[in-house]
mmCIF file of C-alpha atoms in Angstrom:
data_model
loop_
_atom_site.group_PDB
_atom_site.id
_atom_site.type_symbol
_atom_site.label_atom_id
_atom_site.label_comp_id
_atom_site.label_asym_id
_atom_site.label_seq_id
_atom_site.Cartn_x
_atom_site.Cartn_y
_atom_site.Cartn_z
ATOM 1 C CA MET A 1 -56.212 15.857 50.790
ATOM 2 C CA LYS A 2 -53.695 17.965 48.922
ATOM 3 C CA ILE A 3 -54.575 20.629 46.357
ATOM 4 C CA SER A 4 -52.022 22.221 44.087
ATOM 5 C CA LEU A 5 -52.858 25.272 42.042
ATOM 6 C CA ASP A 6 -50.517 26.722 39.406
ATOM 7 C CA ILE A 7 -51.286 30.209 38.092
ATOM 8 C CA ASP A 8 -49.423 31.393 35.062
ATOM 9 C CA CYS A 9 -49.755 35.168 34.770
ATOM 10 C CA THR A 10 -47.660 38.301 34.830
ATOM 11 C CA PRO A 11 -47.485 40.535 37.914
ATOM 12 C CA LYS A 12 -49.499 43.177 36.051
ATOM 13 C CA GLU A 13 -52.266 40.658 35.241
ATOM 14 C CA LEU A 14 -52.379 39.514 38.882
ATOM 15 C CA ARG A 15 -52.626 43.104 40.178
ATOM 16 C CA THR A 16 -55.492 43.755 37.758
ATOM 17 C CA PHE A 17 -57.228 40.505 38.772
ATOM 18 C CA MET A 18 -56.879 41.363 42.473
ATOM 19 C CA GLY A 19 -58.212 44.891 41.892
ATOM 20 C CA LEU A 20 -55.042 46.707 42.916
ATOM 21 C CA PRO A 21 -54.395 50.142 41.402
ATOM 22 C CA ASP A 22 -52.054 50.513 38.457
ATOM 23 C CA LEU A 23 -49.028 52.372 39.824
ATOM 24 C CA GLU A 24 -46.940 52.184 36.678
ATOM 25 C CA PRO A 25 -47.619 55.782 35.469
ATOM 26 C CA MET A 26 -46.763 57.192 38.902
ATOM 27 C CA GLN A 27 -43.670 55.007 39.163
ATOM 28 C CA GLN A 28 -42.498 56.161 35.731
ATOM 29 C CA ALA A 29 -43.019 59.811 36.721
ATOM 30 C CA VAL A 30 -41.013 59.330 39.930
ATOM 31 C CA LEU A 31 -38.212 57.528 38.101
ATOM 32 C CA THR A 32 -38.088 60.223 35.412
ATOM 33 C CA GLU A 33 -37.849 62.949 38.078
ATOM 34 C CA MET A 34 -35.127 61.030 39.947
ATOM 35 C CA GLN A 35 -33.174 60.603 36.729
ATOM 36 C CA ARG A 36 -33.455 64.321 35.966
ATOM 37 C CA ARG A 37 -32.247 65.261 39.447
ATOM 38 C CA MET A 38 -29.345 62.807 39.333
ATOM 39 C CA ILE A 39 -28.181 64.120 35.976
ATOM 40 C CA SER A 40 -28.348 67.732 37.169
ATOM 41 C CA ALA A 41 -26.479 66.804 40.375
ATOM 42 C CA MET A 42 -23.724 65.103 38.385
ATOM 43 C CA ASP A 43 -22.402 68.520 37.387
ATOM 44 C CA LEU A 44 -21.933 69.370 41.058
ATOM 45 C CA MET A 45 -20.076 66.122 41.667
ATOM 46 C CA SER A 46 -17.432 66.552 38.982
ATOM 47 C CA PRO A 47 -13.882 66.418 40.356
ATOM 48 C CA THR A 48 -13.228 69.976 39.204
ATOM 49 C CA ALA A 49 -16.304 71.328 40.979
ATOM 50 C CA ILE A 50 -15.509 69.401 44.172
ATOM 51 C CA MET A 51 -11.899 70.625 44.275
ATOM 52 C CA LYS A 52 -12.973 74.190 43.565
ATOM 53 C CA GLU A 53 -15.525 73.979 46.372
ATOM 54 C CA TRP A 54 -12.993 72.541 48.830
ATOM 55 C CA LEU A 55 -10.051 74.768 47.957
ATOM 56 C CA THR A 56 -11.734 78.146 47.609
ATOM 57 C CA PRO A 57 -12.409 78.623 51.353
ATOM 58 C CA MET A 58 -9.040 77.110 52.206
ATOM 59 C CA GLY A 59 -7.185 79.398 49.826
ATOM 60 C CA ALA A 60 -7.200 82.443 52.096
ATOM 61 C CA ALA A 61 -6.487 80.442 55.240
ATOM 62 C CA GLN A 62 -3.735 78.502 53.527
ATOM 63 C CA GLN A 63 -2.112 81.692 52.253
ATOM 64 C CA ALA A 64 -2.279 83.239 55.733
ATOM 65 C CA LEU A 65 -0.680 80.135 57.256
ATOM 66 C CA PHE A 66 2.039 80.070 54.603
ATOM 67 C CA GLY A 67 2.683 83.777 55.234
ATOM 68 C CA ALA A 68 3.047 83.119 58.956
ATOM 69 C CA PHE A 69 5.514 80.296 58.277
ATOM 70 C CA THR A 70 7.483 82.512 55.899
ATOM 71 C CA GLN A 71 7.657 85.359 58.401
ATOM 72 C CA GLY A 72 8.698 82.989 61.177
ATOM 73 C CA ALA A 73 11.368 81.401 59.026
ATOM 74 C CA SER A 74 12.787 84.758 57.928
ATOM 75 C CA ALA A 75 12.823 86.004 61.534
ATOM 76 C CA ALA A 76 14.607 82.834 62.641
ATOM 77 C CA ALA A 77 17.121 83.218 59.815
ATOM 78 C CA ARG A 78 17.810 86.820 60.790
ATOM 79 C CA THR A 79 18.285 85.811 64.419
ATOM 80 C CA ALA A 80 20.551 82.939 63.418
ATOM 81 C CA ARG A 81 22.638 85.193 61.150
ATOM 82 C CA GLY A 82 23.050 87.738 63.924
ATOM 83 C CA SER A 83 24.088 85.183 66.540
ATOM 84 C CA ARG A 84 26.172 83.186 64.053
ATOM 85 C CA GLY A 85 28.273 86.231 63.308
ATOM 86 C CA SER A 86 29.197 86.804 66.932
ATOM 87 C CA SER A 87 29.682 83.100 67.699
ATOM 88 C CA SER A 88 31.870 82.715 64.586
ATOM 89 C CA LYS A 89 33.958 85.600 65.795
ATOM 90 C CA ARG A 90 34.271 84.041 69.233
ATOM 91 C CA ARG A 91 35.154 80.682 67.692
ATOM 92 C CA ALA A 92 37.807 82.272 65.465
ATOM 93 C CA ASP A 93 39.251 84.128 68.452
ATOM 94 C CA ALA A 94 39.305 80.931 70.491
ATOM 95 C CA GLU A 95 40.973 78.948 67.723
ATOM 96 C CA GLY A 96 43.507 81.671 67.122
ATOM 97 C CA GLY A 97 44.312 81.857 70.803
ATOM 98 C CA GLU A 98 44.697 78.087 71.144
ATOM 99 C CA SER A 99 46.988 77.790 68.153
ATOM 100 C CA ALA A 100 49.158 80.586 69.454
ATOM 101 C CA GLU A 101 49.347 79.022 72.887
ATOM 102 C CA GLY A 102 49.571 75.381 71.930
ATOM 103 C CA ASP A 103 51.798 75.323 68.841
ATOM 104 C CA GLY A 104 54.930 74.467 70.737
ATOM 105 C CA SER A 105 56.793 77.590 69.816
ATOM 106 C CA GLY A 106 55.503 79.533 72.657
ATOM 107 C CA SER A 107 57.213 81.346 75.365
ATOM 108 C CA ALA A 108 54.940 79.915 78.004
#
């Protein structure tokens, strides 16, 4: 024996028929609160706010790092200028001495 039963009703009508509580007012309240919170949180998630939040703490550290690089580069440049001057002088002396010795006119 086979019995087939078709019930044509809405979910709300079935919940009422079965005696289940009506949760629609509570669900609407929860959804309204969630919507309010999401809209207020959208201001915090704007690209401008995110970048400001990320870059503000990094600003001081980044400036300190850049300052350290600048000081290191200027110190290296000063050192290079000081050694370049003496090595240029030595190179000029060496070239001058070679040309005097090896130009073929010499008395060597």
